[in-house]
mmCIF file of C-alpha atoms and ligand atoms in Angstrom:
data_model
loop_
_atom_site.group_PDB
_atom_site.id
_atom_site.type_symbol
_atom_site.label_atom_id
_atom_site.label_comp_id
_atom_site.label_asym_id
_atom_site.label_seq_id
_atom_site.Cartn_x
_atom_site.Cartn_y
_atom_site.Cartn_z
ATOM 1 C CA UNK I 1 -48.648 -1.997 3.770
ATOM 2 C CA UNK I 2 -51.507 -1.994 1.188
ATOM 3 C CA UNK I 3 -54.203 -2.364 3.596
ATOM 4 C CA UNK I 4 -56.079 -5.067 1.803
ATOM 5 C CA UNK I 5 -52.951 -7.140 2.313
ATOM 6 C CA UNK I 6 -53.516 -7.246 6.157
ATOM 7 C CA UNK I 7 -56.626 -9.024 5.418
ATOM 8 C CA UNK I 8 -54.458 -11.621 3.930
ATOM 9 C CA UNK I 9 -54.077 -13.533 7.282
ATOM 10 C CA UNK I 10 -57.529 -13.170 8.440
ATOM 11 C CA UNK I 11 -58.830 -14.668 5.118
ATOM 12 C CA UNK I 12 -56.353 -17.263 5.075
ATOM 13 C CA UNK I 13 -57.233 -17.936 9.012
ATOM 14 C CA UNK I 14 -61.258 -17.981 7.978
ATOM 15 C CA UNK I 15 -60.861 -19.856 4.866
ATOM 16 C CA UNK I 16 -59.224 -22.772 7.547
ATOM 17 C CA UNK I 17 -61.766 -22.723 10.129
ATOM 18 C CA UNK I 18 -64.394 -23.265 6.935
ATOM 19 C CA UNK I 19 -62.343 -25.849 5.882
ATOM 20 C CA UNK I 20 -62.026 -27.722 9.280
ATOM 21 C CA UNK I 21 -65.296 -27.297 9.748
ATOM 22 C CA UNK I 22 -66.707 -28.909 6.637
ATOM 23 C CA UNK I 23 -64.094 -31.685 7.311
ATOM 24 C CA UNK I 24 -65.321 -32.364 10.702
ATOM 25 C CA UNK I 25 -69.192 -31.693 9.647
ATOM 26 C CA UNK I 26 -68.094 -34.715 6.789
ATOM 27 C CA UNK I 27 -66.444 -36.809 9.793
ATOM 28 C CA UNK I 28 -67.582 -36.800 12.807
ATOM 29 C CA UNK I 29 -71.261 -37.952 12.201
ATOM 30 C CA UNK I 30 -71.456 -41.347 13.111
ATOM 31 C CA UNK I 31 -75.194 -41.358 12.446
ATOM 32 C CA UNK I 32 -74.210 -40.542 8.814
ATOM 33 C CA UNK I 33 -73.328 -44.390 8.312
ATOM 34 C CA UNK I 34 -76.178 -46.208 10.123
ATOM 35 C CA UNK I 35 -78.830 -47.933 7.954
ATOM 36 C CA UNK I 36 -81.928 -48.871 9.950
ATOM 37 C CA UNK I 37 -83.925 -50.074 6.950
ATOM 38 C CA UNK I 38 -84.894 -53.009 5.954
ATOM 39 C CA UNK I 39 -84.767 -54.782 9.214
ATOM 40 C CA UNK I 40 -83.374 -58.595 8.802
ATOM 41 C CA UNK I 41 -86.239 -60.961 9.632
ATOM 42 C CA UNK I 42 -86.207 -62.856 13.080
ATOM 43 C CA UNK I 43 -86.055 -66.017 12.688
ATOM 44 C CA UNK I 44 -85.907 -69.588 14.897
ATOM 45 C CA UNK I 45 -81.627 -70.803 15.372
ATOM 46 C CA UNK I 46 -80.594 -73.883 13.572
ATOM 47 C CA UNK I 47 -78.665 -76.405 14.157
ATOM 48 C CA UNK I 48 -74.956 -76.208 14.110
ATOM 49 C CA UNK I 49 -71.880 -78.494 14.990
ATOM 50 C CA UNK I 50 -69.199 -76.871 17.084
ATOM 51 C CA UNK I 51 -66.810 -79.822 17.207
ATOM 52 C CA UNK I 52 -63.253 -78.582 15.617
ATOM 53 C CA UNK I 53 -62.193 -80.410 13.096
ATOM 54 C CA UNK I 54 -58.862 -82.781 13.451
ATOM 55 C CA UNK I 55 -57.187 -79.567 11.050
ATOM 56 C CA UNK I 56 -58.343 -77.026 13.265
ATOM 57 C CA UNK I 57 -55.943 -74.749 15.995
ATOM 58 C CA UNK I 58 -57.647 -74.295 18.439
ATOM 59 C CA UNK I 59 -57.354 -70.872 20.011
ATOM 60 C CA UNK I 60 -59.307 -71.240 22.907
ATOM 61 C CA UNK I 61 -60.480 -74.361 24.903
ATOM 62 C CA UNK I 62 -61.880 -72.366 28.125
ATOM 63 C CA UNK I 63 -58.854 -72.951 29.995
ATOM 64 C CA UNK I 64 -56.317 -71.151 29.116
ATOM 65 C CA UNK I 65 -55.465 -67.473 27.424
ATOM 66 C CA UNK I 66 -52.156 -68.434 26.351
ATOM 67 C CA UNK I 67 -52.994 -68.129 22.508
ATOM 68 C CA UNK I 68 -53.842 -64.353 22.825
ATOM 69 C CA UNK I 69 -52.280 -61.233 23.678
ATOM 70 C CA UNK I 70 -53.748 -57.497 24.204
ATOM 71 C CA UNK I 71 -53.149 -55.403 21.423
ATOM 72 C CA UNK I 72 -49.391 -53.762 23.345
ATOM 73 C CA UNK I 73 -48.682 -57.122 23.077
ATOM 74 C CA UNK I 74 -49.057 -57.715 26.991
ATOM 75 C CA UNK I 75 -51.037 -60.375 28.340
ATOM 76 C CA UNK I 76 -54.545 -60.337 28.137
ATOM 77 C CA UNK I 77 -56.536 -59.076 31.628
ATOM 78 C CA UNK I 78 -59.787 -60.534 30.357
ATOM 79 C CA UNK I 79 -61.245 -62.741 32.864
ATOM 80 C CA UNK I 80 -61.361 -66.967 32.511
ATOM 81 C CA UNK I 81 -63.971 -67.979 33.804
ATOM 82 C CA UNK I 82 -65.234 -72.126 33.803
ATOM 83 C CA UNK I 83 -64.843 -73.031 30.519
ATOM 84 C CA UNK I 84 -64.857 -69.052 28.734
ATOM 85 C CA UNK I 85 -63.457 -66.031 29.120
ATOM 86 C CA UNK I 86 -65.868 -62.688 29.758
ATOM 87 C CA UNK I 87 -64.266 -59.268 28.424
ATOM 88 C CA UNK I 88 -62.967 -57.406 31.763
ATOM 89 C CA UNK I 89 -64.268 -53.296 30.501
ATOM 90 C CA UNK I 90 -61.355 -51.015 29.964
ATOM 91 C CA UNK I 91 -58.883 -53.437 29.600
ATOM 92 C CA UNK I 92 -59.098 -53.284 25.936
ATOM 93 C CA UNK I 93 -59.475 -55.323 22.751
ATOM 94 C CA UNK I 94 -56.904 -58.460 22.691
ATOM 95 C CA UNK I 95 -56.164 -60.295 19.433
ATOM 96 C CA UNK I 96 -54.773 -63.613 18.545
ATOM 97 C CA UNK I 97 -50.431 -64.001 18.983
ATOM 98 C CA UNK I 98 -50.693 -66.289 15.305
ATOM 99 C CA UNK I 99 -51.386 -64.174 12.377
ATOM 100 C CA UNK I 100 -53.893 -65.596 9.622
ATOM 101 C CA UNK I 101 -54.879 -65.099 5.876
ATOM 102 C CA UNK I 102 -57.984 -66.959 4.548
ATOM 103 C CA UNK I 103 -59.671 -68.869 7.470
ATOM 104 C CA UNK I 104 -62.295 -70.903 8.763
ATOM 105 C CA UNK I 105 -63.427 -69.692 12.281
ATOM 106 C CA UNK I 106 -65.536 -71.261 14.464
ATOM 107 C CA UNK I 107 -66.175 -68.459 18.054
ATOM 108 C CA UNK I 108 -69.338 -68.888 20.365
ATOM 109 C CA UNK I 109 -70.219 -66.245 22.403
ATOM 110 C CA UNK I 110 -72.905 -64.723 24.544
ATOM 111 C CA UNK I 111 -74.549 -61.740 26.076
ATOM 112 C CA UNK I 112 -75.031 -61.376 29.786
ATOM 113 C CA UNK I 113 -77.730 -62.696 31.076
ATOM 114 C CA UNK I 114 -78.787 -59.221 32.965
ATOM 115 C CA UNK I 115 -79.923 -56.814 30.361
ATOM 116 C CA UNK I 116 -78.027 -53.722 30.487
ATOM 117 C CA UNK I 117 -78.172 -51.065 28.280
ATOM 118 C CA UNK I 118 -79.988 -50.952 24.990
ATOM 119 C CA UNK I 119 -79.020 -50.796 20.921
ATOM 120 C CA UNK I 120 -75.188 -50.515 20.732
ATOM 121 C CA UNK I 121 -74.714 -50.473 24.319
ATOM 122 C CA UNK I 122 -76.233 -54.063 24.812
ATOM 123 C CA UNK I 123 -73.720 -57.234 24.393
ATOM 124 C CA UNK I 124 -71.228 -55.493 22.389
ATOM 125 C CA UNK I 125 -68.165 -56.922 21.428
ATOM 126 C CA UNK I 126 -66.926 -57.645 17.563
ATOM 127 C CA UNK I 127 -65.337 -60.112 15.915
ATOM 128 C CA UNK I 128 -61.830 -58.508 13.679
ATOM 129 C CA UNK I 129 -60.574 -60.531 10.639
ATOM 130 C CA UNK I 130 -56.876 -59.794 10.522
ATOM 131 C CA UNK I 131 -57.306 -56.790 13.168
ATOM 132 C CA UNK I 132 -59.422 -54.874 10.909
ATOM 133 C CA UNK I 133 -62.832 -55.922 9.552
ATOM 134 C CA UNK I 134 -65.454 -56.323 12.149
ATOM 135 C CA UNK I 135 -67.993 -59.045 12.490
ATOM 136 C CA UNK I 136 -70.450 -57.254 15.015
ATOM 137 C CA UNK I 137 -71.520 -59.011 17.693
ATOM 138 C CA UNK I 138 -74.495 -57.769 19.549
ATOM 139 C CA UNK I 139 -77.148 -58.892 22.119
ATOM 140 C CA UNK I 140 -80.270 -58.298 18.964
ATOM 141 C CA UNK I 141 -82.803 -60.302 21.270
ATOM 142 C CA UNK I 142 -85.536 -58.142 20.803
ATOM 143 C CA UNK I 143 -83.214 -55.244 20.593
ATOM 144 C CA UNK I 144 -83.508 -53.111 17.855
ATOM 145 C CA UNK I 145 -80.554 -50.801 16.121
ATOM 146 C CA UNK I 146 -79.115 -49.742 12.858
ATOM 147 C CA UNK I 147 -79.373 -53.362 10.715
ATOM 148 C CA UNK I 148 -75.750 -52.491 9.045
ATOM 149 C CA UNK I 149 -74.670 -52.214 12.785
ATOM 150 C CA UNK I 150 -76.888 -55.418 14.470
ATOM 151 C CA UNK I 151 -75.284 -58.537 15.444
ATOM 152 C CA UNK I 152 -73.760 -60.277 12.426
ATOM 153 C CA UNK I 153 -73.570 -57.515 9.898
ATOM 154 C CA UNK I 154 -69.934 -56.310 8.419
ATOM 155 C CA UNK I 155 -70.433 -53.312 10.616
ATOM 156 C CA UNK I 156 -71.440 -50.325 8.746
ATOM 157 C CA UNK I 157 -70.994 -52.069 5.661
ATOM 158 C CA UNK I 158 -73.480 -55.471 5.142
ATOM 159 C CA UNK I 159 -76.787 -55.612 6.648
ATOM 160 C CA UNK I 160 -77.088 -59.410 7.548
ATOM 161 C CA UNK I 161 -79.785 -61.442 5.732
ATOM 162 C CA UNK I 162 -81.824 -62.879 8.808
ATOM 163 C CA UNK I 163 -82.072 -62.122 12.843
ATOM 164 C CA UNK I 164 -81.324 -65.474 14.665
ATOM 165 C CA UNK I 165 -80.829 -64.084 18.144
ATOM 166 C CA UNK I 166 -80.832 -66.223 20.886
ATOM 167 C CA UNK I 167 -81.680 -64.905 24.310
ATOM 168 C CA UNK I 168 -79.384 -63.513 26.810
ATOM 169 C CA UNK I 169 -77.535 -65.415 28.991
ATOM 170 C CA UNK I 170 -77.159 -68.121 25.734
ATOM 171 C CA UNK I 171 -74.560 -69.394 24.038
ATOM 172 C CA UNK I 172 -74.546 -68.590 20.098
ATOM 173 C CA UNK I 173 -72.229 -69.587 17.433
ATOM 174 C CA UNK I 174 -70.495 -68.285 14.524
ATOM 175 C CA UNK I 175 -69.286 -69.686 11.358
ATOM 176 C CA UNK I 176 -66.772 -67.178 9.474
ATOM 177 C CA UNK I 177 -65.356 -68.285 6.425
ATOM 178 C CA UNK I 178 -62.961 -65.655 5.468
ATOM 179 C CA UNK I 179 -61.104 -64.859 2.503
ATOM 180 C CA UNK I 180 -58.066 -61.700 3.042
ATOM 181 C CA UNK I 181 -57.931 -59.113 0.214
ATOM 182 C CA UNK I 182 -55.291 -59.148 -2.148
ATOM 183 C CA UNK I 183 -52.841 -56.110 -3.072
ATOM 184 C CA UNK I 184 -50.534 -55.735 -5.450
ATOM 185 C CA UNK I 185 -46.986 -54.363 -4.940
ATOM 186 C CA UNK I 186 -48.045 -50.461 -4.906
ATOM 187 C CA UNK I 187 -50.108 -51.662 -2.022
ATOM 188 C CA UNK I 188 -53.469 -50.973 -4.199
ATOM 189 C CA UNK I 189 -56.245 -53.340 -3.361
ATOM 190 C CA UNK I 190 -56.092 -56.479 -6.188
ATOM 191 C CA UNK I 191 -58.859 -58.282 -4.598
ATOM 192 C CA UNK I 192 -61.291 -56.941 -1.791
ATOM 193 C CA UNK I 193 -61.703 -59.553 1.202
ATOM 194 C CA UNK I 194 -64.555 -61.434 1.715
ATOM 195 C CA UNK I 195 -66.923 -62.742 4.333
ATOM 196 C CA UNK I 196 -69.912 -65.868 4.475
ATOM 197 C CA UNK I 197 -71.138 -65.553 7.789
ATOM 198 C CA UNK I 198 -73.360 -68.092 9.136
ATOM 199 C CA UNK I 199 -75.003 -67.466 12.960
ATOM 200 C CA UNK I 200 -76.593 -70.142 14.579
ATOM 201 C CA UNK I 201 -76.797 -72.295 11.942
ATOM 202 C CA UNK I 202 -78.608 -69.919 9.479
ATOM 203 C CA UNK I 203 -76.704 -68.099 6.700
ATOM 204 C CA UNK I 204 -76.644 -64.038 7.208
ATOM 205 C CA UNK I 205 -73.703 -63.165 5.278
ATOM 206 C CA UNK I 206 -73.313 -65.003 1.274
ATOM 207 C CA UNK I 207 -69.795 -64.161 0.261
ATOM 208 C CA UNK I 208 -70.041 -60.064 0.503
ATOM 209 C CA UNK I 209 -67.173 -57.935 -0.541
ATOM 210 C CA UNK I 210 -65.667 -55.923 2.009
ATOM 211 C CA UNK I 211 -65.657 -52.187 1.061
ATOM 212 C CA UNK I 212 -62.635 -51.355 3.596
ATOM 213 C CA UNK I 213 -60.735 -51.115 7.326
ATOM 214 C CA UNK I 214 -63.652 -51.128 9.571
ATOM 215 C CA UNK I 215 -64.591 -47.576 10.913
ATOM 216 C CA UNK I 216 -67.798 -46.079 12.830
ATOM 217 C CA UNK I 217 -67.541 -42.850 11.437
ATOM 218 C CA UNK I 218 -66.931 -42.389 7.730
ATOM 219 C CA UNK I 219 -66.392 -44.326 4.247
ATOM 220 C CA UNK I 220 -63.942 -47.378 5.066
ATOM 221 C CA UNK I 221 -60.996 -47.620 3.295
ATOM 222 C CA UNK I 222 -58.197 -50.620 2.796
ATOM 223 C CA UNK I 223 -54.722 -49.913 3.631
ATOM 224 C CA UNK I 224 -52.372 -52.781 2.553
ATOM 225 C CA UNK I 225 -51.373 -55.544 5.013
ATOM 226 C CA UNK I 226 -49.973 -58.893 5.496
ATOM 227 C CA UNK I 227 -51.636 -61.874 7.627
ATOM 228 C CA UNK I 228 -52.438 -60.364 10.950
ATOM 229 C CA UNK I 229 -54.589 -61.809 13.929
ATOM 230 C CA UNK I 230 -58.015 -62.197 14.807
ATOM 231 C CA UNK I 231 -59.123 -59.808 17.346
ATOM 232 C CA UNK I 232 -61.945 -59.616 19.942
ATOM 233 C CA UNK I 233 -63.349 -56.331 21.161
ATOM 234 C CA UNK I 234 -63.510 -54.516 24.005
ATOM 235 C CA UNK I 235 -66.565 -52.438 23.672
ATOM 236 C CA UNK I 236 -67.532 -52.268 27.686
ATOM 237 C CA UNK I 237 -70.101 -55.081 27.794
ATOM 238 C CA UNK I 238 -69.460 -57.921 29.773
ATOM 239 C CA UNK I 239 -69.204 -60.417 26.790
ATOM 240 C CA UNK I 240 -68.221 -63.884 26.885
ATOM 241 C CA UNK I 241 -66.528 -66.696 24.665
ATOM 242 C CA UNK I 242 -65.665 -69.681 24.480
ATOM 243 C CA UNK I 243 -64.736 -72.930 21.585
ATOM 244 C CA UNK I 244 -62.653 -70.758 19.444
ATOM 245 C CA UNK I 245 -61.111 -72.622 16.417
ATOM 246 C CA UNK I 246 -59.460 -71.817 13.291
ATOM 247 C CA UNK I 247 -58.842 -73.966 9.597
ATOM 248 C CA UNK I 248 -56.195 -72.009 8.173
ATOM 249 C CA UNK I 249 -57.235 -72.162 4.102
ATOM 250 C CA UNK I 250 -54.774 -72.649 1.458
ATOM 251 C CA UNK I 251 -54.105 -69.052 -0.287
ATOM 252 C CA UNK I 252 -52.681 -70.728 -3.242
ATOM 253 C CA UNK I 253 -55.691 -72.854 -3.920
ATOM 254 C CA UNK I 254 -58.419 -70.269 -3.309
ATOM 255 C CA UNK I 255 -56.851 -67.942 -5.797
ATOM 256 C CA UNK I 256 -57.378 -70.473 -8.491
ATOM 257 C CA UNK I 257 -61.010 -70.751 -7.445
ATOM 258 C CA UNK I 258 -63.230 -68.485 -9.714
ATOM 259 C CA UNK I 259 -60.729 -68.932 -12.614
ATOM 260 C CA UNK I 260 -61.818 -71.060 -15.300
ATOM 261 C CA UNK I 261 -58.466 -73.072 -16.201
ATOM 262 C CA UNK I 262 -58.196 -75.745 -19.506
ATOM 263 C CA UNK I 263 -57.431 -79.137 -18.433
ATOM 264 C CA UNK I 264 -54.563 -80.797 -19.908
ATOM 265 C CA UNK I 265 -54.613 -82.114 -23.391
ATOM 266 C CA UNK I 266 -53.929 -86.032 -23.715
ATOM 267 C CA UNK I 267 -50.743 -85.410 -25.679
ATOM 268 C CA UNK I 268 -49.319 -83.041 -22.448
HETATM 269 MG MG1 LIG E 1 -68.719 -54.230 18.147
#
């Protein structure tokens, strides 16, 4: 054999290691994606209702679990509690058993009243639009992290505009008004979803586009779906919620919205 032809495996072997390597270098950074400035302002809560409307479902009243299911599809081990539920750690992430498009949610939450931990190991748990696009939620009291990773950002992709925190230990409310991306039949993305996020009664998210599947390490990306559930994480911190209730919106109407359409003539 030619002997520069034995070298033929070793290159080929070297030139895959460099290759893995600059992959993995590209990928497995999470630090890559975290934004720390600017940091949202802190400001005082508003005030909010949290009545459902007569239109709503109502997911969760604080005494049962019946509307939700762990991601397997068995039932959910998360603890009920008077009134809420508190995420049990290690029995994973559990998502709605209806599937939803464009929505109205209404979910209060709050961090335990013990601090434990600190940045993204405090109060973590997440909000998931149809399984995949993460409202963060986060104990931010006075707790500082990556702003396109704090409590009520698009993680890793939308820093949000203020910092109402509430303390530990208190209830705090979000208002999600959600609109699912579009794709078209080759399953490339028509429309990109959208969030308005308001938290405690102040606005932190106005109508962003979302870039992609939620991911913590790397660029997100879409991949095409139907309606799928809305899912609360298990991240390990001892979480709670309670008053969660969902308007489903009308898809047909909200695609006409942003389209400027001639009214009728009088002879039509
Ligand atoms: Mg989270």
């Amino acid at each position: 054999m030619n002997p520069s032809l034995k070298l033929v495996p070793l290159l080929l072997f070297a030139m895959t290691v460099t290759a893995n390597c600059q992959n993995s270098n590209e990928i497995t950074d999470p630090e890559k994606t975290e934004i720390w400035e600017p940091q949202p302002p802190v400001v005082e809560p508003g005030h909010y209702s949290t009545e459902p409307p007569p239109d709503a479902t109502i997911l969760f009243d604080g005494t049962s679990l019946d509307h939700w299911e762990k991601l397997n599809g068995g039932d959910v081990e998360w603890e009920l509690g008077d009134g809420y539920m508190t995420v049990k750690p290690g029995t994973g992430d559990i998502r709605t058993r209806q599937d939803f498009r464009d929505v109205q949610l209404h979910v209060e939450w709050r961090a335990p009243e013990v601090i434990e931990g600190e940045g993204q190991g405090r109060g973590n748990s997440g909000i998931f639009l149809q399984e995949r696009y993460e409202v963060q939620v986060l104990d931010n009291w006075e707790n500082p992290t990556y702003s396109n990773g704090m409590n009520g950002s698009i993680y890793k992709q939308h820093i949000p505009l203020a910092n109402p925190a509430k303390r530990p230990g208190e209830w705090q409310s979000y208002k999600i008004y959600y609109k699912a991306p579009r794709f078209d039949d080759n399953g490339d993305v028509k429309r990109p979803a959208r969030f308005t996020v308001v938290l405690n009664g102040i606005l932190i998210q106005n109508n962003v586009e979302v870039f992609g599947r939620t991911v913590y390490i790397g660029a997100p990306e879409y991949d095409a779906h139907g309606p799928a559930g809305i899912r609360l994480q298990d991240h390990g911190d001892l979480v709670s919620f309670r008053n969660i209730w969902v308007r489903e919106l009308d898809s047909e109407l909200m695609d006409t919205q942003g389209i400027w359409r001639d009214p009728p003539g009088e002879d039509e």
